Amino acid sequence: MAASPHPDHKPWWADSAFYQAYPRSFADSNGDGVGDLDGVTAHLDYLSDLGVDAIWLNPVMVSPMADHGYDVADPRDIDPLFGDLTALDRLVTAAHERSIKLTMDLVPNHTSSAHPWFVEALAAVPGSRARELYIFRDGRGPDGTRPPNNWVSVFGGPAWTRVTEPDGRPGQWYLHLFDASQPDLNWDNPEVFADFEKTLRFWLDRGVDGFRIDVSHGMAKPPGLPDMAVTDVKLLAHQDDDPRFNRPGVHPIHRAIRAVVDDYPGAVTVGEVWVHDNAQFAEYLRPDELHLAFNFRLLQADFDAADIRDAIDNSLAAVASVDGTPTWALENHDVQRAVTRYGDGAIGLARARAMALVLLALPGSVFVYNGQELGLPEVELPEEALQDPVWERSGHTERGRDGCRVPLPWSGAAPAFGFSARADTWLPMPSDWAPLTVERQLGDPDSTLSLYRRALEIRRERAGSGTGVEWLPISDGALAFRRGGLVCALNTGERPVALPDGELLLASGPLSGAQLPPNTAAWLV
Ligand code: NOJ
């Protein structure tokens, strides 16, 4: 299947559908119970038939996997769990043969504590060159027993860990905004960028088409590391005035990254930018910074027409000032599955399907997280199966993100449903997932997979048509918008509403005549 045509010479990513493959959970080629690169390569025809333009692959670099790859010990090699560099090359080639782009995930804010730099820093003395690559500080109080400031980790607990100095005495503290095994790098040190540039070029030279950049609003820390005003913050979340993130010094870093990426025409950068204020969000998308930034408003909106409309308006407004491309997602590997978020069971699924039509009608870049196209729900895992560091760091008060990371069911009647040759996969798969397998859904024209395939096909046929959204009048509790010639209507209310005028192209569920039932969306032309 050919990539979307862009008659107006927009870059390939401007109106594209990205598929987020969480490599541990997509497909296991070697029977160890964990997904891998050859597993992705083996299912490229599935992705091609699904109709996506690009893949975003979560980190596959060498890692102890304390945060499943977001703790990188060697940024320029593949972890043996996922394969090796030749497996990556095979994937890039096979994806390109199908006109699918491949983007990788880079983690500039921190490394693994197993990275040789950090190992060296621990063995070195305070003030040494090795320590200057990270954020080491003396503690407060008489014997330095209190952390240097009051920052907390996004995963729970303090953001500082005290080290034992080489002479055996309790010593300095190092900063880790995430797990203690993910020490933050010191981006004020030019060696850090010099090494990151090597990493960017290493993968781009191998033919990858760009990067998702983890914690793009991190990296720069405020001078003097001032205390947080409030430390009783929600885990895995933060506000714009939080000193740990979104500091002005992050923008020169993005400009330096962009200068390198511009050497590779067509390469794209997608930043993870948890910034709420539209003006500040837009700064990341200035012409010499990131190409794209994730906007999480749609994903955070309730299943409520007014909320959803507000999220769409806001996401469009956020990029308007810089003439940027909007991005849209309903799921990723960090949030609860949409089916469950919207109410679970049949209602949750109906709503998630309806939201799929809203998502895929929007202009810009859309991201589909693996399993979303199958309507997978969040899995309630037994406590002993939980692996997310959030579970331990929160003192077992937050279960973390494992429930949305359960492997994909491909075929058959029992775990591992074709995901792996062994039944005991890295996270256990629910035994009642047979109706959700790819195999079953491909044979059912009304399945969620069939809905995604048809919607992506229509989206692709209409690529490039309409970069804005025109709101149309519709009854309370519903929304309708036109993008290009396509009208999308969604009913989040409790009673059926009249469909807008037009010829029906697609609906997320059964319609009743010219009425759009609750929890349903439709496309018309
Ligand atoms: C954001 C990633 O999406 C998440 O999975 C990870 O735990 C943190 N960044 C830390 O790298």
XYZ file of C-alpha atoms and ligand atoms in Angstrom:
536
model
C 0.000 0.000 0.000
C 1.482 3.360 -0.943
C 2.087 6.168 1.562
C -0.464 8.968 1.657
C -0.073 11.335 -1.257
C 0.526 14.919 -0.288
C -0.328 16.963 -3.355
C 0.382 20.209 -1.538
C 3.960 19.089 -0.756
C 3.406 18.896 2.954
C 5.837 16.647 4.812
C 4.803 12.999 5.057
C 3.922 13.269 8.708
C 1.551 16.214 8.345
C -1.546 14.080 7.818
C -0.346 10.678 8.866
C -1.412 7.785 11.063
C 1.285 6.516 13.406
C 0.989 3.102 15.017
C 2.648 2.844 18.409
C 4.194 -0.594 18.754
C 5.131 -1.326 22.358
C 7.805 -3.855 21.449
C 7.466 -6.044 24.558
C 3.787 -6.571 23.802
C 3.376 -6.542 20.030
C 4.667 -9.962 18.906
C 7.247 -12.431 20.195
C 9.306 -14.145 17.479
C 11.611 -16.284 19.640
C 9.302 -17.779 22.246
C 10.718 -16.093 25.340
C 7.371 -14.524 26.223
C 8.486 -10.965 25.387
C 7.831 -9.214 22.079
C 10.789 -8.275 19.893
C 11.933 -6.587 16.667
C 11.527 -9.646 14.455
C 8.014 -9.923 15.864
C 7.241 -6.460 14.512
C 8.831 -7.295 11.160
C 6.749 -10.471 10.929
C 3.529 -8.474 11.261
C 4.256 -5.584 8.932
C 1.635 -6.785 6.475
C -0.899 -6.495 9.277
C 0.130 -2.872 9.782
C 0.129 -2.219 6.063
C -3.399 -3.643 5.759
C -4.455 -1.638 8.792
C -3.420 1.405 6.781
C -0.863 3.185 8.929
C 1.854 5.423 7.548
C 4.443 5.081 10.291
C 5.459 3.117 13.349
C 6.564 4.592 16.637
C 8.613 1.960 18.419
C 9.094 2.423 22.170
C 12.748 2.156 23.299
C 14.603 -0.967 22.180
C 18.099 0.088 23.242
C 20.258 -1.793 25.752
C 18.545 -1.537 29.121
C 18.155 -3.347 32.447
C 14.414 -2.797 31.798
C 13.631 -1.292 35.188
C 11.251 1.028 33.300
C 10.936 -1.274 30.278
C 13.511 0.455 28.109
C 13.149 4.034 29.359
C 16.282 3.290 31.391
C 18.935 3.168 28.683
C 22.387 1.728 29.366
C 23.675 1.987 25.776
C 21.750 4.347 23.502
C 23.464 3.069 20.356
C 22.783 -0.645 20.509
C 19.733 -2.912 20.663
C 18.912 -4.863 23.807
C 19.306 -8.625 23.210
C 15.760 -9.090 24.523
C 14.535 -7.326 21.367
C 17.177 -8.610 18.915
C 20.226 -6.847 17.591
C 21.195 -4.152 15.119
C 20.675 -6.498 12.179
C 17.091 -7.131 13.376
C 16.545 -3.383 13.448
C 17.978 -3.095 9.931
C 15.646 -5.863 8.755
C 12.689 -4.013 10.259
C 13.626 -0.685 8.676
C 14.084 -2.290 5.252
C 10.898 -4.341 5.417
C 8.878 -1.349 6.655
C 10.218 0.871 3.895
C 9.373 -1.806 1.307
C 5.774 -1.300 2.420
C 6.090 2.502 2.467
C 5.845 2.513 6.238
C 8.169 4.876 8.097
C 9.907 3.767 11.266
C 10.442 6.124 14.188
C 12.271 5.208 17.371
C 12.052 6.486 20.933
C 14.982 8.404 22.458
C 15.413 9.194 26.135
C 17.565 12.317 26.597
C 16.473 13.315 30.110
C 18.093 10.412 31.938
C 20.066 7.215 31.512
C 19.977 3.911 33.316
C 22.069 3.646 36.456
C 23.793 0.816 34.545
C 25.045 3.269 31.880
C 28.889 3.283 31.983
C 28.800 7.032 32.665
C 26.819 6.552 35.851
C 28.844 3.563 36.960
C 31.924 5.744 36.543
C 30.266 8.627 38.386
C 29.541 6.413 41.389
C 33.148 5.271 41.496
C 34.414 8.846 41.174
C 34.665 11.571 43.797
C 32.415 14.627 44.260
C 33.227 17.385 41.760
C 34.842 14.987 39.284
C 34.205 15.161 35.548
C 32.245 11.904 35.756
C 29.856 13.326 38.374
C 29.347 16.463 36.282
C 27.484 14.397 33.674
C 24.653 13.893 36.171
C 23.086 16.037 38.893
C 24.969 15.233 42.079
C 24.631 17.572 45.073
C 25.576 17.571 48.726
C 22.679 16.936 51.078
C 21.183 19.466 53.466
C 21.511 19.387 57.223
C 24.529 18.791 59.446
C 25.701 15.535 57.871
C 24.036 16.063 54.537
C 21.380 13.601 55.570
C 18.497 15.521 53.977
C 18.079 15.590 50.186
C 19.331 18.738 48.395
C 15.752 19.918 47.775
C 12.198 18.697 48.262
C 11.566 17.359 44.759
C 9.565 14.184 44.448
C 9.828 11.520 41.782
C 7.077 11.307 39.155
C 6.849 7.630 40.123
C 6.502 8.388 43.855
C 8.943 8.906 46.721
C 11.839 11.389 46.768
C 13.588 12.433 43.543
C 16.998 12.066 45.215
C 18.990 9.040 46.275
C 22.064 9.194 48.485
C 25.197 7.371 47.380
C 27.967 5.727 49.312
C 31.242 7.400 48.370
C 34.181 5.279 47.150
C 35.721 5.604 50.640
C 32.655 3.915 52.135
C 31.118 6.990 53.757
C 27.566 8.235 53.076
C 27.990 10.936 50.484
C 26.257 13.035 47.832
C 22.771 12.680 46.421
C 21.809 12.316 42.759
C 18.629 13.499 41.096
C 16.166 11.137 39.391
C 12.823 12.562 38.350
C 11.680 8.991 37.688
C 12.987 5.743 39.216
C 16.229 5.688 41.248
C 17.623 3.574 38.390
C 17.044 6.520 35.986
C 19.521 9.274 37.020
C 18.874 12.655 35.338
C 21.592 13.896 33.032
C 23.168 17.334 33.424
C 22.282 19.060 30.158
C 24.358 22.083 31.155
C 27.373 19.893 30.409
C 28.195 20.064 26.658
C 29.384 16.444 26.694
C 25.787 15.361 27.172
C 24.581 16.937 23.950
C 27.710 15.831 22.077
C 26.847 12.252 22.942
C 23.162 12.724 22.137
C 24.118 14.045 18.716
C 26.060 10.827 18.116
C 22.936 8.862 19.045
C 20.703 10.879 16.725
C 23.077 10.409 13.803
C 23.674 6.730 14.611
C 20.011 5.817 14.091
C 19.307 8.293 11.296
C 22.326 6.945 9.399
C 20.764 3.479 9.715
C 17.689 4.775 7.909
C 15.166 5.450 10.654
C 12.706 8.212 9.883
C 12.753 10.106 13.143
C 12.162 9.947 16.840
C 9.663 10.276 19.607
C 11.576 12.219 22.262
C 10.834 11.170 25.813
C 10.153 13.870 28.437
C 10.864 16.611 25.874
C 9.901 19.221 28.432
C 12.445 17.872 30.934
C 16.223 18.026 30.458
C 16.746 21.648 31.580
C 16.734 22.136 35.332
C 16.284 25.558 36.974
C 19.439 27.220 38.336
C 19.820 26.532 42.046
C 17.226 23.735 41.926
C 14.590 25.619 43.974
C 12.101 23.643 46.065
C 8.705 22.681 44.677
C 5.863 24.769 46.112
C 3.721 21.672 46.588
C 5.080 18.153 46.917
C 1.797 16.372 47.426
C 1.345 15.977 43.663
C -0.434 13.291 41.689
C 1.921 10.554 40.494
C 2.694 10.506 36.761
C 1.395 14.093 36.389
C 2.453 17.702 36.959
C 1.341 21.300 36.510
C 2.995 23.953 34.346
C 4.538 25.810 37.300
C 6.366 22.720 38.529
C 10.103 23.579 38.673
C 11.043 20.057 37.599
C 9.791 20.559 34.038
C 9.282 23.037 31.210
C 12.156 25.390 32.055
C 13.232 27.948 29.419
C 16.619 26.234 29.047
C 14.945 23.316 27.301
C 14.431 25.307 24.091
C 18.103 25.759 23.133
C 18.397 21.974 23.548
C 15.569 21.425 21.078
C 17.135 23.857 18.657
C 20.407 21.940 18.814
C 18.570 18.655 18.223
C 16.691 20.129 15.287
C 19.894 21.384 13.686
C 21.142 17.789 13.590
C 17.849 16.279 12.418
C 17.643 18.846 9.606
C 20.667 17.129 8.070
C 18.292 14.243 7.304
C 15.464 15.546 5.115
C 12.114 13.964 5.960
C 13.117 12.923 9.473
C 10.577 13.889 12.114
C 10.744 14.563 15.847
C 7.694 14.083 18.070
C 8.078 15.436 21.565
C 6.415 14.227 24.707
C 5.412 17.644 26.034
C 3.216 17.661 29.131
C 2.604 21.418 29.071
C -0.925 22.709 29.492
C -0.591 26.377 28.600
C -1.081 26.786 24.852
C 1.420 29.616 24.409
C 4.116 27.669 26.215
C 3.244 24.450 24.395
C 3.593 26.232 21.059
C 7.127 27.314 21.913
C 8.225 23.693 21.467
C 6.915 23.780 17.901
C 8.695 26.867 16.664
C 10.175 26.244 13.212
C 13.604 25.424 14.628
C 12.431 23.114 17.443
C 10.277 19.953 17.379
C 8.210 19.027 14.319
C 5.386 17.608 16.394
C 4.439 17.479 20.058
C 1.956 15.159 21.696
C -1.122 16.934 22.869
C -2.878 14.935 25.567
C -6.113 16.928 25.882
C -8.275 14.581 23.823
C -6.966 11.610 25.776
C -7.790 13.383 29.021
C -11.296 14.462 28.005
C -14.326 12.709 29.484
C -16.806 11.063 27.140
C -18.783 14.269 26.988
C -19.457 16.286 23.840
C -18.624 19.646 25.436
C -15.380 18.330 26.934
C -14.328 16.685 23.696
C -15.112 19.760 21.667
C -13.127 21.859 24.099
C -10.165 19.466 23.854
C -10.240 19.629 20.065
C -10.492 23.422 19.999
C -7.668 23.698 22.495
C -5.390 21.303 20.660
C -5.928 23.208 17.428
C -5.383 26.550 19.148
C -2.184 25.248 20.751
C -0.475 24.844 17.388
C -2.169 27.684 15.487
C 0.223 30.428 16.579
C 3.186 28.585 15.076
C 1.296 27.126 12.130
C 2.077 23.705 13.575
C 0.542 20.310 12.917
C -1.884 19.082 15.576
C -1.427 15.590 17.044
C -4.111 13.348 18.495
C -4.167 10.231 20.621
C -6.678 8.321 22.726
C -4.216 5.856 24.216
C -0.556 5.175 24.833
C 1.560 2.916 27.059
C 1.219 5.280 30.035
C -2.563 5.619 30.329
C -5.557 3.417 30.995
C -7.081 1.805 27.899
C -9.888 3.885 26.378
C -12.502 1.104 26.597
C -12.048 1.013 30.371
C -11.683 4.771 30.762
C -14.993 5.363 29.011
C -16.944 2.986 31.244
C -15.715 -0.536 30.449
C -17.795 -3.415 29.114
C -20.132 -2.938 26.175
C -20.636 0.785 26.849
C -16.910 1.443 27.166
C -16.282 -0.385 23.907
C -19.086 1.445 22.075
C -17.672 4.757 23.269
C -14.091 3.852 22.372
C -15.259 2.895 18.880
C -17.147 6.175 18.572
C -14.058 8.091 19.691
C -12.000 6.233 17.090
C -14.110 7.925 14.412
C -13.596 11.309 16.078
C -9.835 10.699 16.291
C -9.450 9.586 12.700
C -11.533 12.453 11.322
C -9.235 15.088 12.777
C -6.600 16.926 10.745
C -2.924 16.359 11.515
C -1.025 13.375 12.881
C -2.939 10.669 14.726
C -1.411 8.007 16.960
C -2.959 4.586 17.511
C -1.534 2.513 20.373
C -1.189 -1.216 19.710
C -4.324 -3.040 20.758
C -6.477 0.083 20.541
C -7.552 -1.109 17.088
C -8.747 -4.349 18.732
C -10.728 -2.554 21.430
C -8.620 -4.119 24.181
C -9.691 -3.163 27.699
C -7.347 -2.432 30.602
C -6.381 -5.681 32.328
C -6.757 -6.031 36.074
C -3.526 -7.902 36.768
C -2.790 -9.827 39.954
C -0.456 -7.906 42.248
C 2.334 -10.432 41.866
C 2.375 -9.774 38.104
C 2.849 -6.005 38.376
C 6.164 -4.733 36.989
C 5.815 -0.967 36.656
C 8.230 0.763 39.086
C 5.282 2.965 40.097
C 3.826 0.010 42.048
C 6.883 -0.273 44.321
C 7.671 3.443 44.516
C 4.115 4.348 45.499
C 4.294 1.897 48.389
C 1.752 -0.298 46.591
C -0.876 2.432 46.460
C -0.766 2.937 42.661
C -0.885 -0.118 40.447
C 0.889 1.686 37.607
C 0.690 1.207 33.875
C 0.985 -2.533 33.321
C -2.741 -2.978 32.667
C -2.478 -1.260 29.276
C 0.718 -3.113 28.327
C -0.563 -6.697 28.191
C 0.528 -8.534 24.991
C -1.670 -8.449 21.898
C -3.919 -11.428 21.082
C -3.317 -12.509 17.491
C -5.065 -15.859 17.058
C -6.323 -19.032 18.689
C -8.422 -19.836 21.722
C -6.063 -19.635 24.701
C -3.112 -17.574 25.954
C -0.736 -16.624 24.442
C -3.177 -16.229 21.529
C -0.446 -16.384 18.893
C 1.580 -13.634 20.578
C 4.247 -16.099 21.694
C 5.014 -19.803 21.531
C 4.748 -19.932 25.318
C 1.646 -19.292 27.393
C 3.380 -17.518 30.290
C 4.004 -14.182 28.645
C 5.832 -11.325 30.433
C 2.463 -10.041 31.623
C -0.262 -12.686 31.788
C -2.960 -12.486 29.109
C -6.630 -12.869 30.120
C -7.968 -16.302 29.205
C -11.192 -14.802 27.774
C -9.533 -12.805 24.982
C -10.338 -15.271 22.155
C -13.104 -12.992 20.748
C -10.603 -10.114 20.637
C -7.892 -11.781 18.549
C -6.836 -10.283 15.236
C -7.835 -13.555 13.560
C -11.402 -13.383 14.876
C -11.803 -9.679 14.215
C -10.542 -9.908 10.636
C -13.383 -12.305 9.900
C -16.009 -9.970 11.325
C -16.994 -6.883 9.312
C -18.433 -5.286 12.461
C -15.346 -5.782 14.610
C -13.352 -2.918 16.057
C -10.423 -3.908 13.848
C -12.625 -3.730 10.750
C -13.854 -0.310 11.866
C -10.277 0.974 12.230
C -9.252 -0.504 8.878
C -12.143 1.097 7.050
C -11.730 4.437 8.840
C -7.990 4.544 8.151
C -8.645 3.698 4.517
C -11.098 6.568 4.169
C -8.739 8.891 6.057
C -5.924 7.952 3.701
C -8.053 8.475 0.587
C -8.896 11.944 1.848
C -5.372 12.784 3.084
C -4.575 16.445 2.835
C -8.174 17.570 2.553
C -8.998 20.193 5.142
C -6.560 21.300 7.794
C -9.194 22.875 10.049
C -12.361 21.855 11.830
C -15.717 23.571 11.221
C -18.255 22.971 13.989
C -21.776 22.204 12.804
C -25.024 22.696 14.680
C -26.376 19.554 16.370
C -28.529 18.732 19.415
C -27.222 19.098 22.948
C -25.114 16.200 24.126
C -23.703 15.661 20.659
C -21.051 17.255 18.465
C -20.551 17.473 14.732
C -17.709 18.900 12.700
C -16.662 19.079 9.096
C -13.095 18.588 8.047
C -12.596 18.926 4.305
C -15.733 17.292 2.876
C -16.095 14.790 5.707
C -18.614 15.289 8.498
C -18.109 13.507 11.817
C -20.962 13.384 14.339
C -20.733 11.960 17.850
C -23.530 11.405 20.359
C -22.363 11.327 23.989
C -25.841 11.983 25.377
C -28.605 9.676 26.530
C -31.080 10.047 23.678
C -30.745 9.558 19.915
C -30.078 12.747 17.905
C -30.798 13.519 14.260
C -27.834 12.807 12.001
C -26.461 15.783 10.074
C -27.306 15.881 6.358
C -25.224 13.812 4.007
C -24.550 10.345 2.726
C -23.500 7.910 5.444
C -19.987 6.526 4.972
C -19.287 4.750 8.220
C -20.743 4.354 11.705
C -19.194 3.059 14.899
C -22.329 1.071 15.791
C -25.856 0.330 14.544
C -27.938 3.394 13.580
C -31.669 3.753 13.884
C -32.803 5.314 10.618
C -31.592 8.894 10.397
C -30.905 8.921 14.121
C -27.516 8.672 15.799
C -27.930 6.584 18.973
C -26.071 7.354 22.231
C -22.412 6.269 22.411
C -22.146 6.239 18.623
C -20.358 8.254 15.944
C -20.851 8.437 12.198
C -19.047 9.795 9.147
C -20.987 11.403 6.333
C -20.125 13.153 3.096
C 7.556 8.906 29.563
C 7.365 7.525 29.030
O 6.263 7.513 28.157
C 7.157 6.642 30.228
O 6.747 5.352 29.874
C 8.439 6.621 31.036
O 8.231 5.867 32.214
C 8.873 8.037 31.418
N 8.772 8.959 30.325
C 10.296 8.036 31.915
O 11.195 7.846 30.865
